[in-house]
Tab-separated table of C-alpha atoms in Angstrom:
chain	number	residue	atom	x	y	z
A	297	UNK	CA	0.386	0.394	0.048
A	298	UNK	CA	1.200	3.212	-0.955
A	299	UNK	CA	1.144	6.007	1.663
A	300	UNK	CA	-1.777	8.148	1.295
A	301	UNK	CA	-1.335	12.202	2.573
A	302	UNK	CA	-3.293	13.006	5.696
A	303	UNK	CA	-6.738	14.207	4.328
A	304	UNK	CA	-7.943	17.521	5.877
A	305	UNK	CA	-10.345	17.408	8.353
A	306	UNK	CA	-13.085	18.190	6.913
A	307	UNK	CA	-16.292	18.943	9.134
A	308	UNK	CA	-19.702	17.501	7.616
A	309	UNK	CA	-23.955	17.002	8.209
A	310	UNK	CA	-24.540	13.877	7.908
A	311	UNK	CA	-28.805	12.640	7.649
A	312	UNK	CA	-30.175	10.015	9.204
A	313	UNK	CA	-27.033	9.523	10.516
A	314	UNK	CA	-28.581	6.800	13.015
A	315	UNK	CA	-30.109	4.428	10.525
A	316	UNK	CA	-27.596	1.291	9.149
A	317	UNK	CA	-25.298	2.429	6.183
A	318	UNK	CA	-24.559	5.606	8.320
A	319	UNK	CA	-24.030	4.456	12.092
A	320	UNK	CA	-21.387	2.536	9.966
A	321	UNK	CA	-20.253	5.436	8.021
A	322	UNK	CA	-20.526	8.293	10.904
A	323	UNK	CA	-17.662	5.487	12.740
A	324	UNK	CA	-15.187	4.965	10.291
A	325	UNK	CA	-15.512	9.497	9.787
A	326	UNK	CA	-14.894	9.960	13.417
A	327	UNK	CA	-12.287	7.239	13.001
A	328	UNK	CA	-10.651	8.571	10.130
A	329	UNK	CA	-10.709	12.369	12.104
A	330	UNK	CA	-13.575	14.127	11.255
A	331	UNK	CA	-15.951	15.992	13.143
A	332	UNK	CA	-19.960	15.492	12.548
A	333	UNK	CA	-23.000	16.771	13.224
A	334	UNK	CA	-25.608	14.038	12.911
A	335	UNK	CA	-29.075	14.546	12.061
A	336	UNK	CA	-31.490	11.493	12.354
A	337	UNK	CA	-35.288	12.267	13.987
A	338	UNK	CA	-35.554	7.522	14.198
A	339	UNK	CA	-38.619	7.299	12.635
A	340	UNK	CA	-37.290	3.557	11.370
A	341	UNK	CA	-35.515	1.966	14.717
A	342	UNK	CA	-37.103	4.514	17.804
A	343	UNK	CA	-34.217	5.765	19.941
A	344	UNK	CA	-30.863	3.794	19.266
A	345	UNK	CA	-27.517	3.526	21.081
A	346	UNK	CA	-24.409	3.972	18.868
A	347	UNK	CA	-20.751	3.460	20.214
A	348	UNK	CA	-19.774	6.834	18.889
A	349	UNK	CA	-22.500	8.665	20.461
A	350	UNK	CA	-20.643	10.519	22.689
A	351	UNK	CA	-17.234	11.252	20.338
A	352	UNK	CA	-16.697	15.301	21.249
A	353	UNK	CA	-16.320	15.495	17.762
A	354	UNK	CA	-19.482	14.336	17.126
A	355	UNK	CA	-23.405	15.914	17.650
A	356	UNK	CA	-26.442	14.614	17.133
A	357	UNK	CA	-29.180	16.300	16.448
A	358	UNK	CA	-33.069	15.216	16.744
A	359	UNK	CA	-35.002	16.732	13.645
A	360	UNK	CA	-36.591	15.772	10.580
A	361	UNK	CA	-34.587	15.625	7.591
A	362	UNK	CA	-37.718	17.258	5.853
A	363	UNK	CA	-36.582	20.665	8.011
A	364	UNK	CA	-34.625	22.719	5.428
A	365	UNK	CA	-34.763	25.214	7.776
A	366	UNK	CA	-32.775	23.023	10.269
A	367	UNK	CA	-30.526	21.576	7.717
A	368	UNK	CA	-29.528	24.899	6.311
A	369	UNK	CA	-28.145	26.695	9.202
A	370	UNK	CA	-26.851	22.985	10.064
A	371	UNK	CA	-25.162	23.268	6.609
A	372	UNK	CA	-24.244	26.410	7.298
A	373	UNK	CA	-20.646	25.565	9.734
A	374	UNK	CA	-19.786	22.601	7.349
A	375	UNK	CA	-17.652	21.463	4.437
A	376	UNK	CA	-19.934	18.665	2.803
A	377	UNK	CA	-23.538	17.627	3.365
A	378	UNK	CA	-23.828	13.592	3.364
A	379	UNK	CA	-27.129	12.792	2.368
A	380	UNK	CA	-28.023	9.093	4.392
A	381	UNK	CA	-31.483	10.056	5.260
A	382	UNK	CA	-34.760	7.755	3.039
A	383	UNK	CA	-37.424	5.934	4.330
A	384	UNK	CA	-36.507	2.362	3.999
A	385	UNK	CA	-37.116	-1.030	4.389
A	386	UNK	CA	-37.292	-4.350	3.789
A	387	UNK	CA	-38.797	-6.030	0.402
A	388	UNK	CA	-41.797	-6.051	1.845
A	389	UNK	CA	-41.996	-2.264	2.499
A	390	UNK	CA	-41.503	-0.694	-0.904
A	391	UNK	CA	-45.167	-2.447	-1.766
A	392	UNK	CA	-46.403	-2.019	1.650
A	393	UNK	CA	-45.203	2.116	1.683
A	394	UNK	CA	-45.452	2.317	-2.623
A	395	UNK	CA	-46.638	6.312	-2.239
A	396	UNK	CA	-44.739	6.887	1.587
A	397	UNK	CA	-41.600	6.297	0.208
A	398	UNK	CA	-42.058	8.261	-2.907
A	399	UNK	CA	-43.204	11.082	-1.483
A	400	UNK	CA	-41.149	10.848	1.472
A	401	UNK	CA	-38.043	10.775	0.461
A	402	UNK	CA	-38.851	13.390	-2.381
A	403	UNK	CA	-38.979	15.595	0.952
A	404	UNK	CA	-35.954	14.833	2.546
A	405	UNK	CA	-34.594	15.497	-0.753
A	406	UNK	CA	-35.776	18.758	-1.665
A	407	UNK	CA	-34.533	20.156	1.852
A	408	UNK	CA	-31.401	18.774	2.094
A	409	UNK	CA	-30.205	20.299	-1.860
A	410	UNK	CA	-31.601	23.369	-0.900
A	411	UNK	CA	-29.877	23.785	2.152
A	412	UNK	CA	-27.412	22.431	0.375
A	413	UNK	CA	-27.438	25.048	-1.591
A	414	UNK	CA	-28.095	27.857	0.129
A	415	UNK	CA	-24.522	26.655	2.487
A	416	UNK	CA	-22.610	26.300	-1.209
A	417	UNK	CA	-23.831	29.506	-2.617
A	418	UNK	CA	-23.292	31.724	1.542
A	419	UNK	CA	-20.752	29.908	2.598
A	420	UNK	CA	-18.415	27.291	2.312
A	421	UNK	CA	-19.556	23.892	1.306
A	422	UNK	CA	-17.117	22.114	-1.116
A	423	UNK	CA	-20.261	19.130	-2.142
A	424	UNK	CA	-22.830	17.018	-1.229
A	425	UNK	CA	-22.564	13.268	-1.161
A	426	UNK	CA	-25.409	11.721	-2.332
A	427	UNK	CA	-26.344	7.530	-0.410
A	428	UNK	CA	-27.733	6.213	-3.959
A	429	UNK	CA	-29.180	2.815	-4.305
A	430	UNK	CA	-27.972	0.049	-6.359
A	431	UNK	CA	-32.023	0.105	-6.695
A	432	UNK	CA	-31.445	2.209	-9.238
A	433	UNK	CA	-30.573	-0.426	-12.173
A	434	UNK	CA	-32.942	-2.182	-10.992
A	435	UNK	CA	-34.339	-2.882	-14.864
A	436	UNK	CA	-30.626	-3.038	-15.729
A	437	UNK	CA	-29.954	-5.981	-18.547
A	438	UNK	CA	-26.530	-4.734	-17.845
A	439	UNK	CA	-23.792	-7.196	-16.263
A	440	UNK	CA	-21.729	-7.043	-14.839
A	441	UNK	CA	-23.217	-2.702	-13.851
A	442	UNK	CA	-21.072	-0.497	-15.347
A	443	UNK	CA	-21.756	3.064	-13.814
A	444	UNK	CA	-23.700	5.005	-16.864
A	445	UNK	CA	-25.636	1.965	-17.063
A	446	UNK	CA	-28.975	3.432	-14.249
A	447	UNK	CA	-29.291	5.831	-17.831
A	448	UNK	CA	-29.167	3.705	-19.985
A	449	UNK	CA	-31.933	1.259	-18.538
A	450	UNK	CA	-35.672	1.252	-18.329
A	451	UNK	CA	-36.364	3.163	-15.503
A	452	UNK	CA	-36.833	1.318	-11.818
A	453	UNK	CA	-39.582	-0.482	-11.346
A	454	UNK	CA	-40.206	0.206	-7.670
A	455	UNK	CA	-40.727	3.634	-6.582
A	456	UNK	CA	-37.942	3.405	-4.007
A	457	UNK	CA	-35.501	2.230	-7.002
A	458	UNK	CA	-37.049	5.728	-8.970
A	459	UNK	CA	-36.833	8.424	-6.101
A	460	UNK	CA	-33.253	6.668	-5.273
A	461	UNK	CA	-32.655	7.718	-9.617
A	462	UNK	CA	-34.390	10.711	-8.364
A	463	UNK	CA	-31.762	11.830	-5.779
A	464	UNK	CA	-29.131	11.458	-9.243
A	465	UNK	CA	-30.741	13.385	-11.034
A	466	UNK	CA	-31.603	16.308	-8.210
A	467	UNK	CA	-27.827	16.658	-7.668
A	468	UNK	CA	-27.307	16.068	-11.000
A	469	UNK	CA	-29.473	19.569	-11.498
A	470	UNK	CA	-27.890	21.434	-8.775
A	471	UNK	CA	-24.904	21.259	-9.644
A	472	UNK	CA	-25.955	22.274	-13.799
A	473	UNK	CA	-27.807	25.451	-11.879
A	474	UNK	CA	-25.959	26.290	-8.918
A	475	UNK	CA	-23.113	24.362	-8.807
A	476	UNK	CA	-22.711	22.857	-6.771
A	477	UNK	CA	-20.525	19.744	-6.830
A	478	UNK	CA	-21.402	15.928	-5.864
A	479	UNK	CA	-20.345	12.675	-5.611
A	480	UNK	CA	-23.428	9.648	-5.958
A	481	UNK	CA	-22.056	6.935	-4.390
A	482	UNK	CA	-24.421	3.216	-5.252
A	483	UNK	CA	-23.996	0.784	-2.263
A	484	UNK	CA	-24.682	-2.550	-2.546
A	485	UNK	CA	-26.963	-5.178	-0.098
A	486	UNK	CA	-25.419	-3.805	2.246
A	487	UNK	CA	-24.211	-6.367	5.813
A	488	UNK	CA	-23.603	-6.008	8.675
A	489	UNK	CA	-25.633	-5.659	12.843
A	490	UNK	CA	-27.758	-2.742	14.315
A	491	UNK	CA	-30.345	-3.359	11.402
A	492	UNK	CA	-33.493	-4.176	13.743
A	493	UNK	CA	-36.589	-3.852	13.116
A	494	UNK	CA	-38.019	-0.827	11.685
A	495	UNK	CA	-41.248	0.719	13.731
A	496	UNK	CA	-43.334	0.260	10.422
A	497	UNK	CA	-42.241	-2.168	8.821
A	498	UNK	CA	-44.639	-5.067	8.577
A	499	UNK	CA	-44.287	-8.776	10.274
A	500	UNK	CA	-43.968	-11.122	7.548
A	501	UNK	CA	-44.809	-14.898	7.833
A	502	UNK	CA	-42.681	-17.012	5.786
A	503	UNK	CA	-43.567	-20.831	7.700
A	504	UNK	CA	-43.708	-20.377	10.899
A	505	UNK	CA	-41.168	-17.573	11.422
A	506	UNK	CA	-42.066	-13.801	11.730
A	507	UNK	CA	-39.581	-12.315	9.733
A	508	UNK	CA	-38.367	-8.705	11.017
A	509	UNK	CA	-36.692	-7.021	7.895
A	510	UNK	CA	-37.489	-8.998	4.963
A	511	UNK	CA	-33.360	-8.004	4.123
A	512	UNK	CA	-32.576	-11.754	3.328
A	513	UNK	CA	-29.426	-11.967	5.463
A	514	UNK	CA	-30.734	-11.126	8.581
A	515	UNK	CA	-34.446	-13.592	8.051
A	516	UNK	CA	-32.075	-16.108	7.223
A	517	UNK	CA	-30.227	-15.877	9.654
A	518	UNK	CA	-32.977	-15.902	12.530
A	519	UNK	CA	-35.132	-18.227	11.012
A	520	UNK	CA	-31.536	-21.119	11.010
A	521	UNK	CA	-31.382	-19.811	14.544
A	522	UNK	CA	-35.249	-20.957	15.164
A	523	UNK	CA	-34.768	-24.334	13.894
A	524	UNK	CA	-36.539	-23.678	10.885
A	525	UNK	CA	-35.984	-26.998	8.938
A	526	UNK	CA	-36.682	-27.081	6.005
A	527	UNK	CA	-35.695	-23.982	5.423
A	528	UNK	CA	-38.123	-21.195	3.853
A	529	UNK	CA	-36.656	-19.275	0.807
A	530	UNK	CA	-38.250	-16.544	-1.477
A	531	UNK	CA	-38.343	-17.470	-5.035
A	532	UNK	CA	-35.895	-20.617	-6.140
A	533	UNK	CA	-32.670	-19.321	-4.703
A	534	UNK	CA	-31.352	-18.365	-7.845
A	535	UNK	CA	-31.235	-14.455	-6.758
A	536	UNK	CA	-27.686	-13.241	-6.950
A	537	UNK	CA	-26.365	-10.358	-5.052
A	538	UNK	CA	-23.181	-8.416	-4.219
A	539	UNK	CA	-23.362	-9.050	-0.080
A	540	UNK	CA	-20.802	-6.099	0.622
A	541	UNK	CA	-19.768	-5.870	4.700
A	542	UNK	CA	-21.730	-1.716	6.512
A	543	UNK	CA	-17.529	-1.240	7.170
A	544	UNK	CA	-16.749	-2.087	4.054
A	545	UNK	CA	-18.965	0.443	2.703
A	546	UNK	CA	-18.417	3.096	4.964
A	547	UNK	CA	-14.955	3.068	4.229
A	548	UNK	CA	-15.315	3.070	0.263
A	549	UNK	CA	-18.346	5.540	0.730
A	550	UNK	CA	-15.427	7.893	3.260
A	551	UNK	CA	-12.613	7.820	0.027
A	552	UNK	CA	-15.729	8.875	-1.660
A	553	UNK	CA	-16.174	12.108	0.606
A	554	UNK	CA	-12.412	12.527	0.942
A	555	UNK	CA	-11.488	12.380	-2.756
A	556	UNK	CA	-11.075	15.642	-5.587
A	557	UNK	CA	-10.838	12.675	-7.962
A	558	UNK	CA	-14.402	11.766	-6.852
A	559	UNK	CA	-15.857	15.355	-7.711
A	560	UNK	CA	-19.268	15.216	-10.134
A	561	UNK	CA	-18.699	11.438	-10.688
A	562	UNK	CA	-20.720	8.429	-9.397
A	563	UNK	CA	-19.543	5.131	-7.828
A	564	UNK	CA	-20.728	1.358	-7.344
A	565	UNK	CA	-19.608	0.773	-3.703
A	566	UNK	CA	-19.477	-3.278	-3.579
A	567	UNK	CA	-18.202	-6.615	-3.108
A	568	UNK	CA	-16.771	-8.457	-6.846
A	569	UNK	CA	-18.027	-11.530	-5.509
A	570	UNK	CA	-21.731	-13.453	-6.246
A	571	UNK	CA	-23.203	-15.193	-4.572
A	572	UNK	CA	-27.487	-16.628	-4.545
A	573	UNK	CA	-29.591	-16.237	-2.384
A	574	UNK	CA	-29.291	-20.715	-1.944
A	575	UNK	CA	-25.489	-20.468	-1.594
A	576	UNK	CA	-26.036	-17.539	1.151
A	577	UNK	CA	-29.153	-20.167	2.469
A	578	UNK	CA	-26.157	-22.747	2.748
A	579	UNK	CA	-22.905	-20.884	4.488
A	580	UNK	CA	-26.026	-19.806	6.725
A	581	UNK	CA	-27.276	-23.704	7.931
A	582	UNK	CA	-22.752	-25.054	8.398
A	583	UNK	CA	-22.332	-21.708	10.431
A	584	UNK	CA	-24.947	-22.666	12.441
A	585	UNK	CA	-25.992	-26.418	12.360
A	586	UNK	CA	-22.324	-27.905	11.792
A	587	UNK	CA	-21.679	-30.026	7.639
A	588	UNK	CA	-23.436	-33.001	9.128
A	589	UNK	CA	-27.604	-31.284	9.642
A	590	UNK	CA	-28.291	-31.493	5.950
A	591	UNK	CA	-29.689	-28.461	4.657
A	592	UNK	CA	-33.688	-28.781	2.904
A	593	UNK	CA	-34.318	-25.425	0.976
A	594	UNK	CA	-38.652	-24.796	0.013
A	595	UNK	CA	-39.374	-22.174	-2.860
A	596	UNK	CA	-42.820	-19.906	-1.634
A	597	UNK	CA	-44.005	-17.059	-3.683
A	598	UNK	CA	-41.200	-13.954	-4.194
A	599	UNK	CA	-42.377	-10.853	-4.213
A	600	UNK	CA	-42.387	-8.451	-7.036
A	601	UNK	CA	-39.680	-6.491	-7.074
A	602	UNK	CA	-37.480	-9.310	-6.509
A	603	UNK	CA	-35.097	-8.253	-9.104
A	604	UNK	CA	-33.572	-12.385	-10.035
A	605	UNK	CA	-29.533	-10.093	-10.923
A	606	UNK	CA	-27.453	-8.059	-8.951
A	607	UNK	CA	-24.201	-7.234	-9.892
A	608	UNK	CA	-22.054	-4.642	-10.481
A	609	UNK	CA	-19.116	-3.208	-11.974
A	610	UNK	CA	-16.345	-2.727	-9.237
A	611	UNK	CA	-13.439	-1.159	-11.577
A	612	UNK	CA	-14.264	2.737	-11.034
A	613	UNK	CA	-13.734	3.196	-7.398
A	614	UNK	CA	-10.872	0.859	-7.615
A	615	UNK	CA	-9.366	2.619	-10.200
A	616	UNK	CA	-10.635	6.626	-9.071
A	617	UNK	CA	-10.408	6.088	-4.790
A	618	UNK	CA	-8.587	3.056	-4.257
A	619	UNK	CA	-11.467	0.954	-2.753
A	620	UNK	CA	-11.961	-3.122	-2.703
A	621	UNK	CA	-14.521	-5.097	-0.096
A	622	UNK	CA	-12.224	-7.279	1.312
A	623	UNK	CA	-14.753	-9.057	4.300
A	624	UNK	CA	-16.198	-12.366	3.006
A	625	UNK	CA	-19.717	-14.036	4.068
A	626	UNK	CA	-18.249	-15.466	5.657
A	627	UNK	CA	-16.886	-13.048	7.905
A	628	UNK	CA	-19.841	-10.877	7.892
A	629	UNK	CA	-21.555	-14.030	9.226
A	630	UNK	CA	-19.471	-14.679	11.670
A	631	UNK	CA	-20.104	-10.705	13.026
A	632	UNK	CA	-24.293	-10.851	12.556
A	633	UNK	CA	-25.149	-14.373	13.685
A	634	UNK	CA	-23.973	-13.596	17.000
A	635	UNK	CA	-25.914	-9.958	18.010
A	636	UNK	CA	-29.020	-11.876	16.147
A	637	UNK	CA	-28.763	-14.573	17.942
A	638	UNK	CA	-28.721	-12.079	21.274
A	639	UNK	CA	-31.507	-9.923	20.165
A	640	UNK	CA	-33.461	-12.722	19.466
A	641	UNK	CA	-32.835	-13.371	23.480
A	642	UNK	CA	-34.186	-9.991	24.885
A	643	UNK	CA	-36.965	-9.602	22.280
A	644	UNK	CA	-36.109	-7.080	19.862
A	645	UNK	CA	-35.958	-9.212	16.771
């Protein structure tokens, strides 16, 4: 590894700071020496304790990311804004809140950009970093899917994916009209701890087990830990995903925040490793039951928005940012399985 010059410390406004990916991101930013002002209204999980809550370089403001006035005040003294706040849930959530996801997330997005534009015009705000999503590639037909495919593919079929694509257009529009520099990052299938059942998420039954968030990793872990046998999966299990560790994604986002070469660019942030749902089930099963206990799978009808292939091209992030996701699925599960076991014990999942 070459020696990287130390980055100037930045003061960052991070919306959705108590969220799943942003929890990892804030920890990484603080560790790298940056100062963070977080905004969150705890609407997703209720109040959560984070390891960095008492860090002197961290201030968490309890507030609504749709409050343009609040965000404008907070952004005024910052070097960058990180747009991380959004209503998001598992795949069942996309159906249940098809309209709210669009309307709420548009309001959050507009408020955040209004604040960033204002801070850029009147203060020293350098850029906005937008946390988009692999869901912008929901209708992609080219695999691995490169940056730019979001403009050549049919529009995403879910309101969530469509709204995430809209956040990218907000970035382009604010740059075109107001000269606000941006960086767009697209995390793929984040895996980690800290994702509890959302307050508004439905209890979905899968076989005999109530699902917490219809995100495949925590749900499969939960079902295996609760002794489900045969194990229920959605669809035939041939769906391909790139399960990427939250800590790796946080580092990728931080590199995109810090890098001058990331200005007005977009990046897929993901592991290069493809895994089918069937393979994932197998790995989790072995971790919990050992190798002698045979795995039997049952296919439940898949969800409508369950994309078959989600395979990113990851070369640009490597070439431009020097970013590679290095944590293996095995290592992620070694962190996630004990955490979910504890959450089940205390009745939070």
